[in-house]
Amino acid sequence: MSNNSLLNQTHDPKLTSWVESANVSGGDFPIQNLPFAVFRRSDSAENFRGGVAIGDQILDLAAAKDSGVFSGVAQQAIEACAKEQLNDFMAMGKDVWSALRAALSQALATGSAAQNSLAGCLVAQADAEYALPCRIGDYTDFYTSIHHATSVGKKFRPDNPLLPNYKWVPIGYHGRSSSIEISGSDFKRPKGQTKAPTATEPSFGPCKRLDYELEVGIFLGKGNELGQPISIENAEDHVFGLCIFNDWSARDIQGWEYQPLGPFLSKNFASTISPWIVTTEALAPFKAQWTRDMNDPQPMPYLESEQNRASGSFDIQLQVSLETEKMRTANESAVKLSQSNFKDSYWTVAQMVAHHTVNGCNLQAGDMFGSGTQSGPEPEEAGSLLELSNAGSEPISLPNGETRTFLEDGDNVIMKAYCQKGGAVGIGFGFVEAKVLPAE
Amino acid sequence: MSNNSLLNQTHDPKLTSWVESANVSGGDFPIQNLPFAVFRRSDSAENFRGGVAIGDQILDLAAAKDSGVFSGVAQQAIEACAKEQLNDFMAMGKDVWSALRAALSQALATGSAAQNSLAGCLVAQADAEYALPCRIGDYTDFYTSIHHATSVGKKFRPDNPLLPNYKWVPIGYHGRSSSIEISGSDFKRPKGQTKAPTATEPSFGPCKRLDYELEVGIFLGKGNELGQPISIENAEDHVFGLCIFNDWSARDIQGWEYQPLGPFLSKNFASTISPWIVTTEALAPFKAQWTRDMNDPQPMPYLESEQNRASGSFDIQLQVSLETEKMRTANESAVKLSQSNFKDSYWTVAQMVAHHTVNGCNLQAGDMFGSGTQSGPEPEEAGSLLELSNAGSEPISLPNGETRTFLEDGDNVIMKAYCQKGGAVGIGFGFVEAKVLPAE
C-alpha cells in the first residue's frame, strides 16, 4: 500500500475552515489536523470532555453532540467523545474514527452549513485547561532510536555500545501509568538511593542527574484478545494517534537500581504528555519509507511487511527547549537544546505493535507506548541531556551565561513536534512542558 | 508496636460460625479469615459482585446489602463491595475495612441474630466462578527472595551471584496489568525470539523453557498523591490484603530480550492470581519478626522502623504442585514440587511500599505488587523450575515416571498458601491454578 492510498478528502491541501485562525500558514491546527484532547474551561467546575483543535479554538464535542449537526456513526462517535475520557471512542476502531474525522472536516470547512450551529460550540484554547485524554491502562516504553541506544551504550561499553539483541528485538519495557500527567503538571525532584562510582556505599538524597527524554507517545485504539497477536499488516489499524512525550529520568538513581530488572524509581516519579493526540489518519501525508541497512539483520517475518517498508515511518520533527528560572525572571525566551526526527527511528510503530503482541499479550484502548528517546544521527540531535552533556562531563552553555549538565530546580522543559512535507499542509502537535520543583 | 496490639475480637480463636463448614479444623475459610473476592454463579448471566468466603460458602455482599443486617460505615462498605470491582471499597481505607470485618464477624458468628436474614445470602463456592477482584491499575513485580536472586544469579555469575545493589535496594520493576487473569484462565504457550548460546542468530518459535513463579500478590488499598511518599510507619495501612500469584515466565525469551531494560514479552503473556484476597487484618496473628543479618547492610532510614522489625514479616506457607495431562487422564493427584515461606523474604511488604513511593510515585487502590519468586533457603524450597531443574540440566522425576525440566503443554500448575502459628486458628488462601495450552 503506498502512502497515497491513505489519503482522502480530509487531507486536501486546498481545504480551509470558517474558523479563520485555522487558515494561518504554519499553525499547528489547520483543518487537515483535527487532533483530540480532553479539556474544560480553566479554573471552572465544568466536567472535562473531548474536544478537537481547530486554529486557536477547541470544538467542544459535548456541545457539538447536541448541535443537531451530526448523525449516524459520526454522532455515535461524538457521544463517546463527550465523556471525561476518550477510551470508549478509541475502542470503536478505525472506521468510526475515520467517519468522525470526515464529518468534522465537512462541518468545519469554509462554506459549511453547520457554521451557525457550531460557532457556539467553540472554546478558545487560551481559556482551556487539559486532562489526560484517556485512562492509560498500561504504558510501555520502547527504545527505538539506535542513535540514542548507541550513544548511551558507548558510555558503558566504548568498544561494543550496542547489545547483541538490539538489531533483532524492538526493545521495550513496562512503565508506570499512574504517574503520567498532562502538560503543565510541575513535579518535585525525586529522592532516592544513588551510588557514586568511587563510593563504597550508596547514599540517599535528591536526584543530582535529572534529565528529560524527548519521545513520541503512541495511543492504542482498538485492542486485541489475550492470546491473539496483531499482525504487522493490521498493526496500524490499532493505533489511534500520537502525542509528544517527556519521559523524565533520574540518571543517578537509574545507574544504581537498574540491574538486573530495568529502570524503576528512576522513571516512575513523573512522565508528561502533550494534551493533543494527532490521529494516525491526520498523519497519513507524513508517512515515510522505512529502510533497514543491508548490512544489518533484516526483520524477522513477524516484523516485516511491504506496507511497513513503503510507509511505516512517520516524518515528525521534534524539538526540545529549556526555560530556566533566570530566563523566566528576565522575560527571555526558552532556548532550543536540540531537534530530531521520528523518521530516524530504527523500528516503526507497526513493528512495536506486532512485537508487543506476538506472544499473545493483550493491548487495550487507551494504552500508551513511548517511542524511547528520539536522538538523531548527529550529536546535536540528541534527545537527552545525558547525551548532550556527555554524561555530565561537558556542560552546555546557554546564551544568558548559564550552563547545564543536568536539570536544575525551576527549569521548564518544552517539547514541540511538527510535520511538514511536500505539498501537504503542515500540522503540529502543540507542545508539552513541565517544571522541576525542588525536592521535598 | 507488637503483634498483639494488631489483634482484636475478630481474631479470637474461640469464635465459631453458624455456617457449619467454617468450623471444620484446618479449613481455609474459618470466621477468623473473611477474605474478599468478586464472583457470580457459574455460567450465569448474573453481574459479578463482591463476596466473602465463610467455610465452603460465599456471603453474597450484593444480597447482604439489602438484608437490613448492616448499618453505618459497615453498610456503606458493603454497598461499595456490591459493585463489579472492589476498587471503591479498597480506596475507603483501613478504618472502613476494619469496621466491615467487625460487622461481618459478628453477623456470621454462632448465635448471631443475623443468621436468619443472611442464610439466604449464601452461595456455595462449588457453584461460583470468579473475576479479578478489582481493576489493577498498575502492577509492580519485586524480587524480594534473596535465595531466588542468589540461585538465579549463580547461573550467570558463579563467583558473584548477587548484584551489589541487592542488599540495599528492594529491587522491583513494572509489569503488565492487562494480562493478569483469575485462577482457572488457561493460556497458550507464548511464541517469541530466542537465541541458543551457540547460535549465531536468534530464531522464532514457541517458548521451550516455560516456567512458573511462586509469588505472593499484594493489593494496595488507599493510595497516595504524586509527590507524597508513604513512610514505612504508615506503609501497612495502605495494604488491603494478599493473594497467591503465579508469574509465568518464558525463560528462553527472557534470556535474549532482557538486556538492558528488563523482562518484557517473557512475562506479559499471562500472570494468574487466586480469587481470594486475605486482608492484612486477617493476617495479623501471622505477622512475624523481621531481621537483617548483622553482617549485611542495615536498611536505610526510609526502610527502617521498629514496627517493621517487630512484625514486618508474614508467616505464610506457600506450595506449588503440578498436575500433568497424563496424571489427569489417569485420575492421579497433582504432585507437590516445592514449598517455601513468605517470612524468608529479604524485604517486607512495608519496605516495598516505602521504597516504591520514596521518589513520590503514586499508588492507587487496586494496584498490585508481586513479591517476586519466593524461594526458601533450602534447594527444595525453590519457587521455580529454573531453580529446581538447575536451569534445565537436571530433570525432575515425577512419581508416575514422567520427568520435567520446564513446563509441557497440558501441565496444570496449582499453588496454595496457608497460615498456621501458635494458638491462632489457621487460615488459608484457597488456590490458584492454570493450564498451559499449546502454542497457536
Coordinates of C-alpha atoms in Angstrom, one line a residue, chain A:
Chain A
M1 CA 0.0 0.0 0.0
S2 CA 1.5 3.3 -0.9
N3 CA 1.2 6.5 1.0
N4 CA -1.3 8.0 -1.4
S5 CA -3.9 5.3 -0.8
L6 CA -4.1 6.5 2.8
L7 CA -5.1 10.0 1.7
N8 CA -8.7 11.2 1.4
Q9 CA -10.6 14.5 1.1
T10 CA -9.8 15.4 4.7
H11 CA -6.1 15.8 3.7
D12 CA -6.9 18.1 0.7
P13 CA -4.4 21.0 0.9
K14 CA -7.0 23.3 -0.6
L15 CA -9.4 22.8 2.4
T16 CA -9.8 25.8 4.6
S17 CA -12.1 26.4 7.6
W18 CA -14.6 29.0 8.6
V19 CA -12.6 29.2 11.9
E20 CA -10.2 31.8 10.4
S21 CA -7.3 31.1 12.8
A22 CA -7.1 27.6 11.3
N23 CA -6.0 29.1 8.0
V24 CA -2.9 30.9 9.2
S25 CA 0.1 29.3 7.4
G26 CA 2.4 27.3 9.7
G27 CA -0.1 27.0 12.5
D28 CA -0.4 23.7 14.4
F29 CA -4.1 23.1 13.9
P30 CA -5.3 23.6 10.3
I31 CA -8.5 21.8 9.3
Q32 CA -6.2 19.0 7.9
N33 CA -5.2 18.1 11.5
L34 CA -8.2 17.8 13.9
P35 CA -6.4 16.3 16.9
F36 CA -8.3 15.2 20.1
A37 CA -7.9 16.3 23.7
V38 CA -9.9 16.3 26.9
F39 CA -10.4 19.8 28.3
R40 CA -12.6 22.2 30.2
R41 CA -12.6 26.0 30.7
S42 CA -9.7 26.9 33.0
D43 CA -10.4 27.0 36.7
S44 CA -14.0 26.1 36.1
A45 CA -16.0 23.4 37.8
E46 CA -17.1 22.1 34.4
N47 CA -16.8 18.4 33.5
F48 CA -13.8 17.5 31.4
R49 CA -14.9 16.3 27.9
G50 CA -13.5 15.6 24.5
G51 CA -12.6 18.4 22.1
V52 CA -11.0 18.9 18.7
A53 CA -8.4 21.6 18.0
I54 CA -9.2 24.0 15.1
G55 CA -6.9 27.0 14.8
D56 CA -6.7 28.7 18.2
Q57 CA -10.1 27.2 19.2
I58 CA -11.4 23.9 20.5
L59 CA -14.6 22.4 19.1
D60 CA -16.4 21.3 22.3
L61 CA -17.6 17.8 21.5
A62 CA -20.1 17.7 24.4
A63 CA -21.7 20.8 23.0
A64 CA -21.4 19.5 19.4
K65 CA -23.2 16.4 20.4
D66 CA -26.4 18.4 21.0
S67 CA -25.9 20.7 18.0
G68 CA -28.0 18.5 15.6
V69 CA -25.2 18.8 13.0
F70 CA -24.0 15.2 13.2
S71 CA -25.8 11.9 12.6
G72 CA -25.2 8.2 12.2
V73 CA -21.8 6.8 13.1
A74 CA -20.3 10.3 13.5
Q75 CA -23.0 11.2 16.1
Q76 CA -22.3 7.9 18.0
A77 CA -18.6 8.8 17.9
I78 CA -19.2 12.3 19.2
E79 CA -21.4 10.9 22.0
A80 CA -18.4 8.7 23.1
C81 CA -16.1 11.8 22.8
A82 CA -18.4 13.8 25.1
K83 CA -17.3 11.7 28.1
E84 CA -14.5 12.6 30.5
Q85 CA -12.1 10.1 28.9
L86 CA -11.8 9.1 25.3
N87 CA -11.3 5.3 25.9
D88 CA -14.8 4.4 24.6
F89 CA -14.2 6.4 21.4
M90 CA -10.7 4.9 20.9
A91 CA -12.2 1.4 21.3
M92 CA -14.6 2.0 18.5
G93 CA -11.9 1.4 15.9
K94 CA -10.6 2.9 12.7
D95 CA -13.8 3.1 10.6
V96 CA -15.5 5.1 13.3
W97 CA -12.5 7.4 13.9
S98 CA -12.5 8.0 10.2
A99 CA -16.2 8.6 9.9
L100 CA -16.0 11.3 12.6
R101 CA -13.0 12.9 11.0
A102 CA -14.8 13.1 7.7
A103 CA -17.8 14.6 9.3
L104 CA -15.8 17.2 11.4
S105 CA -13.8 18.1 8.3
Q106 CA -17.0 18.9 6.4
A107 CA -18.7 20.7 9.2
L108 CA -15.6 22.9 9.9
A109 CA -14.8 23.6 6.2
T110 CA -15.3 27.1 4.7
G111 CA -18.9 27.3 3.5
S112 CA -20.3 24.6 5.6
A113 CA -24.0 24.9 6.5
A114 CA -23.0 23.8 10.0
Q115 CA -21.1 27.0 10.8
N116 CA -24.1 28.7 12.5
S117 CA -24.8 25.7 14.7
L118 CA -21.2 25.0 15.6
A119 CA -19.9 28.6 16.1
G120 CA -21.3 28.5 19.7
C121 CA -19.5 25.2 20.4
L122 CA -16.1 26.8 20.2
V123 CA -13.9 27.4 23.3
A124 CA -10.7 29.4 22.9
Q125 CA -7.6 27.3 23.6
A126 CA -6.3 30.3 25.7
D127 CA -9.2 29.8 28.0
A128 CA -8.9 26.0 28.4
E129 CA -7.1 23.5 30.7
Y130 CA -6.5 19.9 29.8
A131 CA -6.7 16.5 31.5
L132 CA -5.2 13.2 30.3
P133 CA -7.1 12.2 27.2
C134 CA -7.9 8.7 28.4
R135 CA -7.4 6.2 31.2
I136 CA -4.0 4.8 30.4
G137 CA -4.3 1.2 31.4
D138 CA -0.8 0.1 30.6
Y139 CA 2.2 2.1 29.5
T140 CA 5.2 0.5 27.6
D141 CA 8.4 2.4 26.8
F142 CA 10.4 1.3 23.8
Y143 CA 14.0 2.1 22.9
T144 CA 13.7 2.6 19.1
S145 CA 16.4 5.1 18.4
I146 CA 19.6 3.3 17.6
H147 CA 21.4 6.6 17.9
H148 CA 20.3 7.0 21.5
A149 CA 21.0 3.4 22.3
T150 CA 24.4 3.6 20.8
S151 CA 25.5 6.8 22.5
V152 CA 24.1 5.7 25.9
G153 CA 25.8 2.3 25.3
K154 CA 29.1 3.9 24.5
K155 CA 29.3 5.4 28.0
F156 CA 29.3 1.8 29.4
R157 CA 30.9 -0.2 26.6
P158 CA 33.0 2.1 24.4
D159 CA 34.1 -0.8 22.0
N160 CA 30.7 -2.5 21.9
P161 CA 28.0 0.0 22.5
L162 CA 25.0 -1.9 21.1
L163 CA 23.9 -5.1 22.8
P164 CA 23.6 -8.1 20.5
N165 CA 19.8 -8.1 20.7
Y166 CA 19.3 -4.5 19.6
K167 CA 19.0 -5.1 15.9
W168 CA 16.7 -8.0 16.2
V169 CA 14.3 -7.1 19.1
P170 CA 12.3 -3.9 19.3
I171 CA 13.5 -3.5 22.9
G172 CA 10.8 -2.3 25.3
Y173 CA 9.8 -2.5 29.0
H174 CA 6.8 -1.8 31.1
G175 CA 6.4 1.7 32.7
R176 CA 4.2 3.2 35.3
S177 CA 0.8 4.5 34.2
S178 CA -0.3 6.3 37.4
S179 CA 2.4 9.0 37.2
I180 CA 1.8 10.0 33.6
E181 CA 0.5 13.6 33.8
I182 CA -0.7 16.2 31.4
S183 CA 1.5 19.1 30.1
G184 CA 1.8 21.8 32.8
S185 CA 2.0 19.4 35.7
D186 CA 5.1 20.5 37.6
F187 CA 6.7 17.9 39.8
K188 CA 9.2 17.6 42.6
R189 CA 12.7 16.5 42.0
P190 CA 12.7 12.8 43.2
K191 CA 14.7 11.5 46.0
G192 CA 16.3 8.1 46.1
Q193 CA 19.3 5.8 46.5
T194 CA 22.4 6.6 44.4
K195 CA 25.9 5.4 44.5
A196 CA 28.9 7.3 43.2
P197 CA 31.4 5.1 41.3
T198 CA 34.1 5.7 43.9
A199 CA 31.8 5.4 46.9
T200 CA 31.8 2.1 48.9
E201 CA 28.2 2.5 49.9
P202 CA 25.1 4.1 48.4
S203 CA 23.6 7.3 49.8
F204 CA 20.1 8.8 49.9
G205 CA 19.0 12.2 48.8
P206 CA 17.6 14.4 46.0
C207 CA 18.5 13.2 42.4
K208 CA 21.6 15.1 41.1
R209 CA 21.3 14.0 37.5
L210 CA 17.8 14.8 36.5
D211 CA 17.1 14.5 32.7
Y212 CA 14.4 14.8 30.2
E213 CA 13.8 12.3 27.3
L214 CA 12.3 13.6 24.0
E215 CA 9.8 10.9 22.9
V216 CA 6.8 10.3 20.9
G217 CA 3.7 8.9 22.7
I218 CA 1.6 6.4 20.8
F219 CA -2.0 5.8 21.8
L220 CA -3.6 2.4 21.1
G221 CA -7.2 2.3 20.0
K222 CA -8.9 -1.0 19.4
G223 CA -7.2 -3.7 21.4
N224 CA -6.7 -7.5 21.0
E225 CA -7.7 -10.5 23.0
L226 CA -5.1 -12.2 25.2
G227 CA -3.5 -15.0 23.1
Q228 CA -4.3 -13.3 19.7
P229 CA -1.3 -11.5 18.3
I230 CA -1.8 -8.4 16.0
S231 CA -0.1 -9.0 12.7
I232 CA 2.2 -6.3 11.3
E233 CA -0.2 -5.9 8.4
N234 CA -3.0 -4.9 10.8
A235 CA -0.9 -3.1 13.4
E236 CA -1.5 0.5 12.4
D237 CA -5.3 -0.1 12.4
H238 CA -4.9 -0.4 16.2
V239 CA -3.1 2.9 16.6
F240 CA -5.4 5.8 17.4
G241 CA -2.8 8.6 17.3
L242 CA 0.4 10.2 18.5
C243 CA 1.5 12.9 21.0
I244 CA 4.7 14.4 22.4
F245 CA 6.1 12.6 25.5
N246 CA 8.7 13.7 28.0
D247 CA 9.9 10.6 30.0
W248 CA 11.8 12.3 32.8
S249 CA 14.7 10.3 34.1
A250 CA 16.8 10.3 37.3
R251 CA 20.1 9.1 35.8
D252 CA 21.9 8.6 39.1
I253 CA 19.0 6.6 40.6
Q254 CA 18.8 4.6 37.4
G255 CA 22.5 3.8 37.4
W256 CA 22.3 2.2 40.8
E257 CA 18.9 0.4 40.6
Y258 CA 18.5 -0.9 37.1
Q259 CA 20.4 -4.2 37.3
P260 CA 19.0 -6.8 36.6
L261 CA 15.3 -5.9 36.1
G262 CA 15.4 -2.5 34.5
P263 CA 14.7 1.1 35.4
F264 CA 12.1 1.7 38.1
L265 CA 12.1 4.6 40.6
S266 CA 14.4 6.5 38.2
K267 CA 11.4 6.8 35.8
N268 CA 8.1 6.5 37.7
F269 CA 8.1 9.8 39.6
A270 CA 6.7 11.7 36.6
S271 CA 6.1 11.4 32.9
T272 CA 4.4 14.2 30.9
I273 CA 2.4 14.1 27.7
S274 CA 1.1 16.9 25.4
P275 CA -2.7 17.3 25.6
W276 CA -3.4 16.8 21.8
I277 CA -3.5 13.4 20.2
V278 CA -2.8 13.8 16.5
T279 CA -4.6 10.9 14.8
T280 CA -2.9 8.3 12.6
E281 CA -5.2 9.4 9.8
A282 CA -4.1 13.0 10.1
L283 CA -0.5 11.9 9.9
A284 CA -1.0 9.9 6.6
P285 CA 0.6 12.6 4.4
F286 CA 3.7 12.4 6.6
K287 CA 4.2 8.7 6.4
A288 CA 7.7 7.8 5.1
Q289 CA 9.6 4.9 3.7
W290 CA 11.2 2.7 6.3
T291 CA 14.5 1.1 5.3
R292 CA 17.0 -1.2 7.0
D293 CA 20.6 -1.0 6.2
M294 CA 21.6 -4.1 4.1
N295 CA 24.5 -4.8 6.4
D296 CA 22.1 -5.0 9.4
P297 CA 19.9 -8.1 10.1
Q298 CA 16.7 -7.8 8.2
P299 CA 13.5 -8.0 10.4
M300 CA 12.0 -11.5 11.2
P301 CA 8.8 -12.2 9.3
Y302 CA 6.5 -11.1 12.1
L303 CA 8.2 -7.6 11.9
E304 CA 8.3 -7.4 8.1
S305 CA 5.7 -6.2 5.6
E306 CA 5.6 -4.4 2.3
Q307 CA 3.4 -1.7 3.7
N308 CA 5.8 -1.2 6.6
R309 CA 8.7 -0.8 4.1
A310 CA 6.6 1.6 2.0
S311 CA 5.2 3.9 4.6
G312 CA 5.9 2.6 8.1
S313 CA 7.9 5.6 9.3
F314 CA 6.4 9.0 10.5
D315 CA 8.2 12.1 9.4
I316 CA 7.7 14.2 12.5
Q317 CA 10.2 17.0 13.5
L318 CA 10.8 17.0 17.3
Q319 CA 12.5 19.7 19.3
V320 CA 13.2 20.4 22.9
S321 CA 13.8 23.8 24.6
L322 CA 14.7 24.9 28.0
E323 CA 13.5 27.9 30.0
T324 CA 15.4 28.4 33.2
E325 CA 14.2 30.3 36.3
K326 CA 16.7 33.1 35.3
M327 CA 15.3 33.3 31.8
R328 CA 11.8 33.5 33.2
T329 CA 12.7 36.2 35.6
A330 CA 14.4 38.2 32.8
N331 CA 11.5 37.6 30.4
E332 CA 13.8 35.8 28.0
S333 CA 12.6 33.2 25.6
A334 CA 13.3 29.5 26.1
V335 CA 16.4 28.2 24.3
K336 CA 16.3 25.3 21.9
L337 CA 18.6 22.5 23.0
S338 CA 18.2 20.0 20.1
Q339 CA 15.9 18.7 17.4
S340 CA 15.5 15.3 15.8
N341 CA 13.0 13.5 13.6
F342 CA 10.9 10.4 14.4
K343 CA 11.6 9.0 10.9
D344 CA 15.1 8.1 12.1
S345 CA 13.7 5.6 14.5
Y346 CA 15.2 2.1 14.0
W347 CA 11.8 0.4 14.5
T348 CA 8.4 1.6 13.3
V349 CA 5.1 2.0 15.3
A350 CA 3.7 -1.0 13.4
Q351 CA 6.7 -3.1 14.5
M352 CA 6.2 -2.1 18.1
V353 CA 2.6 -3.2 18.0
A354 CA 3.4 -6.5 16.3
H355 CA 6.3 -7.2 18.6
H356 CA 4.3 -6.3 21.8
T357 CA 1.6 -8.8 20.9
V358 CA 3.5 -11.6 19.2
N359 CA 3.5 -13.6 22.5
G360 CA -0.3 -13.1 22.9
C361 CA -0.1 -10.0 25.1
N362 CA -3.3 -8.0 25.0
L363 CA -3.4 -4.3 24.3
Q364 CA -6.4 -2.2 25.3
A365 CA -7.9 1.1 24.1
G366 CA -6.0 3.9 25.8
D367 CA -2.8 2.0 26.4
M368 CA 0.3 4.1 25.6
F369 CA 3.7 3.3 24.2
G370 CA 6.6 5.6 24.5
S371 CA 8.9 5.5 21.4
G372 CA 12.0 5.8 23.6
T373 CA 14.3 8.8 23.4
Q374 CA 14.4 10.0 19.8
S375 CA 18.0 11.0 19.1
G376 CA 19.1 11.6 15.5
P377 CA 22.3 10.5 13.8
E378 CA 24.1 13.8 14.5
P379 CA 25.4 14.6 18.1
E380 CA 23.4 17.8 18.2
E381 CA 20.2 15.7 17.6
A382 CA 20.4 14.0 21.0
G383 CA 17.1 13.7 22.8
S384 CA 18.5 13.9 26.4
L385 CA 21.0 15.9 28.5
L386 CA 22.8 12.7 29.2
E387 CA 23.9 12.7 25.6
L388 CA 24.2 16.5 25.1
S389 CA 26.4 16.9 28.1
N390 CA 28.4 13.7 27.6
A391 CA 27.1 12.2 30.8
G392 CA 27.6 15.4 32.6
S393 CA 31.3 15.9 31.7
E394 CA 30.7 18.7 29.1
P395 CA 28.4 21.4 30.4
I396 CA 26.1 23.1 27.8
S397 CA 26.5 26.8 27.6
L398 CA 23.2 28.8 27.4
P399 CA 23.0 32.2 25.7
N400 CA 22.4 34.0 29.1
G401 CA 25.6 32.7 30.5
E402 CA 24.1 29.8 32.5
T403 CA 25.4 26.3 31.9
R404 CA 23.7 22.9 32.3
T405 CA 24.8 19.3 32.7
F406 CA 21.5 18.1 34.1
L407 CA 18.3 19.9 35.1
E408 CA 18.2 22.4 37.9
D409 CA 15.2 23.3 40.1
G410 CA 13.0 25.8 38.3
D411 CA 13.9 24.5 34.8
N412 CA 10.9 24.3 32.5
V413 CA 11.4 21.8 29.6
I414 CA 9.3 22.4 26.5
M415 CA 8.9 20.0 23.6
K416 CA 7.3 20.6 20.3
A417 CA 6.5 18.5 17.2
Y418 CA 5.6 19.5 13.7
C419 CA 5.1 17.7 10.3
Q420 CA 6.0 19.4 7.1
K421 CA 6.4 17.5 3.8
G422 CA 5.9 18.0 0.1
G423 CA 2.7 19.7 -0.9
A424 CA 0.8 18.8 2.3
V425 CA -0.4 21.4 4.7
G426 CA 1.9 21.2 7.7
I427 CA 0.3 20.1 11.0
G428 CA 1.6 20.5 14.6
F429 CA 1.2 18.7 17.9
G430 CA 1.2 21.8 20.1
F431 CA 3.6 21.3 23.0
V432 CA 4.3 19.6 26.3
E433 CA 6.0 21.4 29.1
A434 CA 6.6 20.9 32.9
K435 CA 8.8 22.5 35.5
V436 CA 11.1 20.9 38.0
L437 CA 10.2 21.8 41.6
P438 CA 12.7 21.5 44.4
A439 CA 12.8 18.1 46.3
E440 CA 10.7 18.0 49.4

